[in-house]
Short mmCIF file of C-alpha atoms in Angstrom, two decimals:
data_model
loop_
_atom_site.label_atom_id
_atom_site.label_comp_id
_atom_site.label_asym_id
_atom_site.label_seq_id
_atom_site.Cartn_x
_atom_site.Cartn_y
_atom_site.Cartn_z
CA MET A 1 0.00 0.00 0.00
CA LYS A 2 1.40 3.35 -1.08
CA LYS A 3 2.05 5.97 1.51
CA ALA A 4 -0.25 9.00 1.17
CA LYS A 5 1.48 11.99 -0.36
CA GLN A 6 1.79 14.93 2.01
CA ILE A 7 0.97 18.34 0.59
CA LYS A 8 2.63 21.34 2.16
CA PRO A 9 0.46 24.43 2.75
CA ALA A 10 2.77 26.53 0.57
CA SER A 11 1.97 24.26 -2.39
CA TYR A 12 -1.62 25.44 -2.49
CA ALA A 13 -2.45 27.99 -5.17
CA GLY A 14 -2.36 31.58 -3.97
CA ASP A 15 -0.99 30.72 -0.50
CA ALA A 16 -4.47 29.49 0.49
CA TYR A 17 -3.63 28.89 4.15
CA ARG A 18 -2.58 32.50 4.68
CA THR A 19 -5.77 33.74 3.01
CA ALA A 20 -7.90 31.39 5.09
CA ASP A 21 -6.55 32.99 8.28
CA CYS A 22 -7.13 36.52 7.01
CA ARG A 23 -9.06 38.71 9.49
CA TYR A 24 -10.00 35.61 11.43
CA VAL A 25 -6.90 34.77 13.47
CA ASN A 26 -5.62 37.44 15.85
CA HIS A 27 -1.93 38.19 16.48
CA GLY A 28 -2.67 40.35 19.53
CA GLN A 29 -5.59 41.94 21.31
CA VAL A 30 -8.37 42.81 18.85
CA ALA A 31 -9.43 46.46 18.75
CA VAL A 32 -12.45 48.01 17.06
CA ASN A 33 -11.48 51.31 15.42
CA TYR A 34 -13.44 54.06 13.75
CA SER A 35 -12.34 56.45 11.01
CA PRO A 36 -14.39 59.68 10.81
CA ALA A 37 -12.88 60.52 7.42
CA HIS A 38 -13.99 57.22 5.89
CA GLN A 39 -17.04 56.89 8.20
CA SER A 40 -16.20 53.23 8.66
CA ALA A 41 -15.11 50.85 11.39
CA HIS A 42 -12.32 48.32 11.14
CA TYR A 43 -10.42 45.81 13.27
CA SER A 44 -6.78 45.88 14.28
CA GLY A 45 -4.78 43.07 15.81
CA LEU A 46 -5.82 40.55 13.15
CA VAL A 47 -3.77 38.63 10.61
CA THR A 48 -4.19 39.99 7.07
CA CYS A 49 -3.08 38.28 3.86
CA GLY A 50 -2.92 41.46 1.75
CA SER A 51 -3.85 39.63 -1.47
CA VAL A 52 -5.75 41.82 -3.91
CA TRP A 53 -6.41 38.76 -6.10
CA ALA A 54 -7.20 35.88 -3.75
CA CYS A 55 -8.94 37.63 -0.86
CA PRO A 56 -12.21 39.53 -1.47
CA VAL A 57 -11.95 41.24 1.93
CA CYS A 58 -8.40 42.53 1.47
CA ALA A 59 -9.21 43.41 -2.14
CA ALA A 60 -12.04 45.72 -1.06
CA VAL A 61 -9.82 47.48 1.49
CA ILE A 62 -6.82 47.80 -0.83
CA GLN A 63 -8.83 49.03 -3.78
CA GLU A 64 -10.58 51.70 -1.75
CA ARG A 65 -7.18 53.09 -0.75
CA ARG A 66 -5.88 52.80 -4.32
CA ARG A 67 -8.94 54.73 -5.52
CA VAL A 68 -7.86 57.69 -3.39
CA GLU A 69 -4.35 57.48 -4.87
CA ILE A 70 -5.75 57.52 -8.41
CA GLU A 71 -7.92 60.53 -7.64
CA GLN A 72 -4.84 62.29 -6.28
CA GLY A 73 -2.97 61.44 -9.47
CA MET A 74 -5.80 62.79 -11.62
CA ALA A 75 -5.99 65.99 -9.57
CA TRP A 76 -2.25 66.51 -9.99
CA ALA A 77 -2.45 65.94 -13.75
CA LYS A 78 -5.23 68.49 -14.18
CA ALA A 79 -3.40 71.00 -12.00
CA GLU A 80 -0.45 70.58 -14.36
CA GLY A 81 -2.68 71.27 -17.34
CA LEU A 82 -2.50 67.70 -18.64
CA ALA A 83 -5.31 65.94 -20.46
CA VAL A 84 -6.60 62.79 -18.73
CA VAL A 85 -7.53 60.02 -21.16
CA MET A 86 -8.71 56.49 -20.43
CA VAL A 87 -7.47 53.79 -22.79
CA THR A 88 -8.84 50.22 -22.59
CA PHE A 89 -6.97 47.37 -24.29
CA THR A 90 -8.67 44.06 -24.97
CA PHE A 91 -8.26 41.09 -27.33
CA PRO A 92 -10.24 38.05 -28.57
CA HIS A 93 -10.26 34.86 -26.50
CA LYS A 94 -11.87 31.41 -26.53
CA ALA A 95 -13.56 29.39 -23.79
CA TRP A 96 -10.98 26.61 -24.00
CA GLN A 97 -7.96 28.86 -23.43
CA LYS A 98 -6.20 28.77 -20.05
CA LEU A 99 -5.86 32.00 -18.11
CA GLN A 100 -2.09 31.63 -17.72
CA GLU A 101 -1.68 31.30 -21.48
CA LEU A 102 -3.72 34.45 -22.11
CA LEU A 103 -1.85 36.44 -19.45
CA ASP A 104 1.52 35.40 -20.89
CA LYS A 105 0.51 36.40 -24.41
CA GLN A 106 -1.03 39.64 -23.15
CA ALA A 107 2.24 40.54 -21.39
CA ASP A 108 4.16 39.72 -24.56
CA ALA A 109 1.81 41.90 -26.62
CA PHE A 110 2.32 44.89 -24.30
CA LYS A 111 6.10 44.52 -24.53
CA ARG A 112 5.85 44.54 -28.31
CA LEU A 113 3.42 47.49 -28.27
CA ARG A 114 5.72 49.72 -26.26
CA LYS A 115 8.90 49.46 -28.29
CA GLY A 116 9.96 50.66 -31.69
CA ARG A 117 9.78 53.92 -33.60
CA PRO A 118 5.98 53.89 -34.24
CA TRP A 119 5.31 53.79 -30.49
CA ASP A 120 7.92 56.44 -29.73
CA ALA A 121 6.51 58.71 -32.44
CA MET A 122 2.93 58.38 -31.18
CA LYS A 123 4.00 58.93 -27.57
CA ALA A 124 5.94 62.06 -28.50
CA LYS A 125 3.10 63.47 -30.58
CA ALA A 126 0.57 62.89 -27.79
CA GLY A 127 2.97 64.18 -25.14
CA LEU A 128 2.59 61.20 -22.83
CA GLU A 129 3.78 62.28 -19.37
CA GLY A 130 2.85 59.09 -17.54
CA LEU A 131 0.18 56.45 -17.10
CA ILE A 132 -1.56 54.29 -14.52
CA ARG A 133 -2.42 50.77 -15.67
CA SER A 134 -5.04 48.53 -14.07
CA LEU A 135 -5.15 44.81 -14.87
CA GLU A 136 -8.58 43.20 -14.75
CA VAL A 137 -9.79 39.64 -15.32
CA THR A 138 -13.38 38.51 -15.81
CA HIS A 139 -14.91 35.22 -16.96
CA GLY A 140 -17.88 34.69 -19.25
CA GLN A 141 -19.26 32.60 -22.08
CA ASN A 142 -16.04 32.99 -24.06
CA GLY A 143 -13.86 32.04 -21.11
CA TRP A 144 -11.24 34.17 -19.42
CA HIS A 145 -11.10 37.83 -20.38
CA PRO A 146 -7.94 39.66 -19.25
CA HIS A 147 -7.90 43.34 -20.19
CA THR A 148 -6.43 46.60 -18.98
CA HIS A 149 -7.66 50.10 -18.28
CA GLU A 150 -5.00 52.81 -18.51
CA LEU A 151 -5.11 56.44 -17.48
CA TRP A 152 -2.86 58.46 -19.79
CA PHE A 153 -1.72 61.94 -18.78
CA LEU A 154 -0.99 63.96 -21.92
CA LYS A 155 0.44 67.40 -22.55
CA GLY A 156 -0.33 67.14 -26.26
CA SER A 157 -3.42 66.28 -28.29
CA PRO A 158 -5.11 62.92 -27.61
CA GLU A 159 -6.46 62.75 -31.17
CA VAL A 160 -3.46 60.76 -32.35
CA LEU A 161 -4.39 57.88 -30.00
CA ALA A 162 -7.62 56.91 -31.75
CA SER A 163 -5.90 56.79 -35.13
CA SER A 164 -2.61 55.13 -34.14
CA LEU A 165 -3.28 52.84 -31.18
CA PRO A 166 -5.62 50.29 -32.84
CA VAL A 167 -3.04 49.53 -35.54
CA LEU A 168 -0.16 49.31 -33.08
CA TRP A 169 -2.19 47.09 -30.73
CA LEU A 170 -3.23 44.82 -33.63
CA ASN A 171 0.38 44.39 -34.71
CA ALA A 172 1.45 43.59 -31.14
CA CYS A 173 -1.38 41.09 -30.55
CA ALA A 174 -0.79 39.37 -33.88
CA ALA A 175 2.92 38.97 -33.09
CA ALA A 176 2.05 37.59 -29.64
CA GLY A 177 -0.34 35.00 -31.08
CA LEU A 178 -3.57 36.61 -29.89
CA VAL A 179 -4.95 37.54 -33.32
CA ASP A 180 -4.90 35.63 -36.62
CA ARG A 181 -4.43 38.16 -39.42
CA LYS A 182 -5.89 35.67 -41.92
CA ASP A 183 -9.29 35.96 -40.20
CA GLN A 184 -10.55 39.15 -41.83
CA GLU A 185 -13.77 39.30 -39.80
CA LEU A 186 -11.79 38.96 -36.59
CA VAL A 187 -9.35 41.67 -37.64
CA LYS A 188 -12.22 43.99 -38.55
CA ALA A 189 -13.88 43.44 -35.15
CA PHE A 190 -10.53 43.90 -33.41
CA MET A 191 -9.96 47.26 -35.11
CA GLU A 192 -13.36 48.40 -33.82
CA HIS A 193 -13.20 47.05 -30.28
CA GLY A 194 -9.57 46.21 -29.42
CA VAL A 195 -8.83 49.72 -28.19
CA ASP A 196 -11.26 52.15 -26.57
CA VAL A 197 -10.20 55.76 -25.97
CA LYS A 198 -12.19 58.12 -23.73
CA GLU A 199 -11.12 61.77 -23.73
CA ASN A 200 -11.72 64.63 -21.28
CA VAL A 201 -12.22 62.25 -18.39
CA GLU A 202 -13.50 63.52 -15.03
CA VAL A 203 -13.49 61.66 -11.73
CA GLY A 204 -17.24 61.22 -11.65
CA ASP A 205 -18.22 60.86 -15.29
CA TYR A 206 -17.22 57.29 -16.05
CA LEU A 207 -20.05 54.82 -15.55
CA ALA A 208 -18.74 51.39 -14.63
CA LYS A 209 -20.96 48.33 -14.59
CA GLN A 210 -20.55 47.34 -10.96
CA ASP A 211 -22.49 45.16 -8.56
CA ASP A 212 -26.13 46.30 -8.24
CA SER A 213 -25.56 48.72 -11.17
CA ARG A 214 -23.83 51.25 -8.95
CA SER A 215 -22.17 54.20 -10.67
CA TRP A 216 -18.54 54.83 -9.82
CA GLY A 217 -16.19 57.55 -10.93
CA LEU A 218 -13.25 56.80 -13.17
CA SER A 219 -10.98 56.16 -10.20
CA HIS A 220 -13.38 53.42 -9.04
CA GLU A 221 -13.30 51.80 -12.48
CA MET A 222 -9.53 51.69 -12.31
CA ALA A 223 -9.08 50.60 -8.70
CA LYS A 224 -12.16 48.51 -7.96
CA ALA A 225 -11.75 46.07 -10.83
CA THR A 226 -12.24 43.05 -8.55
CA SER A 227 -15.72 44.13 -7.49
CA LYS A 228 -17.06 44.08 -11.03
CA ALA A 229 -19.85 41.60 -11.71
CA GLY A 230 -21.26 42.55 -15.09
CA ARG A 231 -23.63 39.90 -16.33
CA ALA A 232 -23.39 40.32 -20.08
CA LYS A 233 -19.61 40.69 -20.16
CA GLY A 234 -18.83 38.10 -17.52
CA VAL A 235 -18.16 38.09 -13.80
CA HIS A 236 -15.11 38.70 -11.68
CA PRO A 237 -13.67 35.42 -10.26
CA HIS A 238 -14.62 36.45 -6.72
CA HIS A 239 -18.19 35.92 -7.89
CA PHE A 240 -17.38 32.19 -8.17
CA LEU A 241 -17.26 32.08 -4.37
CA ILE A 242 -20.88 33.22 -4.22
CA ARG A 243 -22.27 31.49 -7.30
CA LYS A 244 -20.67 28.06 -6.68
CA ALA A 245 -21.74 26.70 -10.07
CA ASP A 246 -20.23 23.58 -11.62
CA GLY A 247 -16.56 24.23 -12.32
CA ASP A 248 -16.38 27.47 -10.30
CA GLU A 249 -14.08 25.95 -7.68
CA GLU A 250 -11.61 24.76 -10.31
CA ARG A 251 -11.81 28.08 -12.16
CA TYR A 252 -11.16 30.03 -8.95
CA ILE A 253 -8.06 27.98 -8.15
CA GLU A 254 -6.85 28.48 -11.74
CA TYR A 255 -7.40 32.23 -11.36
CA VAL A 256 -5.59 32.52 -7.99
CA ASP A 257 -2.68 30.43 -9.25
CA ALA A 258 -2.32 32.47 -12.46
CA MET A 259 -2.60 35.88 -10.77
CA LYS A 260 -0.17 35.23 -7.95
CA GLY A 261 2.64 37.78 -8.10
CA LYS A 262 0.86 40.00 -10.66
CA ARG A 263 0.43 43.72 -9.99
CA GLN A 264 -3.10 45.01 -10.26
CA LEU A 265 -2.04 48.66 -10.52
CA PHE A 266 1.11 49.99 -12.17
CA TRP A 267 2.25 53.63 -12.21
CA SER A 268 4.87 54.91 -14.62
CA PRO A 269 8.29 55.23 -12.94
CA GLY A 270 8.47 58.50 -11.04
CA LEU A 271 4.78 59.35 -11.52
CA LYS A 272 3.79 58.74 -7.90
CA LYS A 273 6.58 61.02 -6.71
CA ARG A 274 5.50 63.77 -9.09
CA ALA A 275 1.90 63.44 -7.89
CA ALA A 276 3.00 63.33 -4.21
CA VAL A 277 1.48 59.86 -3.72
CA ASN A 278 3.08 57.73 -1.00
CA GLU A 279 4.54 54.36 -1.95
CA LEU A 280 2.58 51.74 0.01
CA THR A 281 2.38 48.00 -0.59
CA ASP A 282 -0.90 46.09 -0.77
CA GLU A 283 -0.02 44.45 2.55
CA GLU A 284 0.41 47.83 4.22
CA LEU A 285 -2.91 49.07 2.86
CA ALA A 286 -4.70 45.88 3.90
CA GLU A 287 -3.71 46.48 7.53
CA GLU A 288 -6.18 49.40 7.54
CA SER A 289 -3.91 51.53 9.74
CA ARG A 290 -5.35 55.00 9.30
CA GLU A 291 -3.89 58.05 10.97
CA ASP A 292 -7.31 59.61 11.55
CA SER A 293 -8.88 56.56 13.19
CA TYR A 294 -9.34 56.06 16.90
CA VAL A 295 -10.05 53.05 19.11
CA LEU A 296 -13.70 52.57 20.07
CA GLY A 297 -12.91 49.68 22.38
CA MET A 298 -10.97 46.46 22.90
CA LEU A 299 -12.36 42.95 22.52
CA THR A 300 -11.33 40.29 25.00
CA PRO A 301 -10.23 36.88 23.64
CA GLU A 302 -13.61 35.56 24.79
CA ASP A 303 -15.41 38.36 22.93
CA TRP A 304 -13.57 37.51 19.71
CA GLU A 305 -14.41 33.82 20.09
CA VAL A 306 -18.09 34.75 20.42
CA VAL A 307 -17.93 36.97 17.35
CA ARG A 308 -16.16 34.34 15.27
CA GLY A 309 -18.36 31.53 16.52
CA ASN A 310 -21.47 33.42 15.42
CA ASP A 311 -19.91 34.55 12.13
CA ALA A 312 -20.68 38.12 13.19
CA ARG A 313 -17.49 39.95 12.20
CA ALA A 314 -19.29 42.13 9.65
CA GLU A 315 -22.29 42.68 11.92
CA LEU A 316 -20.06 43.97 14.70
CA LEU A 317 -18.47 46.55 12.40
CA ASP A 318 -21.93 47.61 11.21
CA ALA A 319 -22.97 48.07 14.83
CA ALA A 320 -19.84 50.13 15.55
CA GLU A 321 -20.54 52.39 12.59
CA ASP A 322 -24.20 52.85 13.51
CA GLY A 323 -24.04 53.20 17.29
CA GLY A 324 -20.45 53.26 18.49
CA TRP A 325 -19.10 51.13 21.32
CA ALA A 326 -22.47 51.02 23.11
CA ALA A 327 -23.97 49.25 20.10
CA VAL A 328 -21.02 46.84 20.00
CA LYS A 329 -21.60 45.86 23.64
CA LEU A 330 -25.31 45.30 23.00
CA LEU A 331 -24.48 43.06 20.03
CA LEU A 332 -22.00 41.05 22.11
CA GLU A 333 -24.64 40.50 24.79
CA ALA A 334 -27.14 39.35 22.19
CA LEU A 335 -24.58 36.95 20.64
CA ARG A 336 -23.87 35.38 24.03
CA LEU A 337 -27.55 34.58 24.42
#
């Protein structure tokens, strides 16, 4: 009889054990804090995984902080007299294609796009001062759909983008194996939909298809990519955890494994410094340490066991936001009953 193979926790896709402990296991005394600026309550003293891809809870926290950074970047650009343009890059994909394969080819296409004289000429003509790139992945009837939203800050005219970018992106995708030039119908559709350019962008004028059809500003579209759940264009992989349809578990593991180590947001070198945006890692943002927050109260180890045992972590924060520490104590008494 063969000995059972032992699997180490680190061998799980996306460091699953670390994510499983996130905001559940405490590394000290648990405090309930309140931030007047954000009008929200949060815990401290808990383990956080800081994964913007694997963890829906950390993703929501990180993206909300990144949204503020993007707004700061946009405000700086406009103060400098730069045009703010949103450019979306996409490409055709099939249901049978693996996410890792598509991500590798997408990365190759972007490397090819951003080198050579045609790219340099277009960049110079548009006066590209810097960009912020957001990587997004959804899944729908045609399988995995990786795509990017980019904020371009221009000191020149953005008109050259609409005429030059589709051709440059087609050439890059064809060289990377994402587009077959022999398929004329595909090429025609690609030229129409492969690149989308939105000019004169304001913070609040970009309507993103989010959960419950909520309207977000442009900075939300960039930063809150993992909360998207559009029905016609597919769902974000975090939706698999709610839907739990056939194959969702396998797809989620494929997604976490493929995205591990990827950056959701990328700023051009030096752009954050120019916009006076602090350099913070996802892990630092996920800790929710806010300078303007204060401690409402401390939970005893027994209190935290009661909260966890009743799966009331979210309810306790809701109570703290609605009624302060008095409401928290009332909830704890009710949970003990």
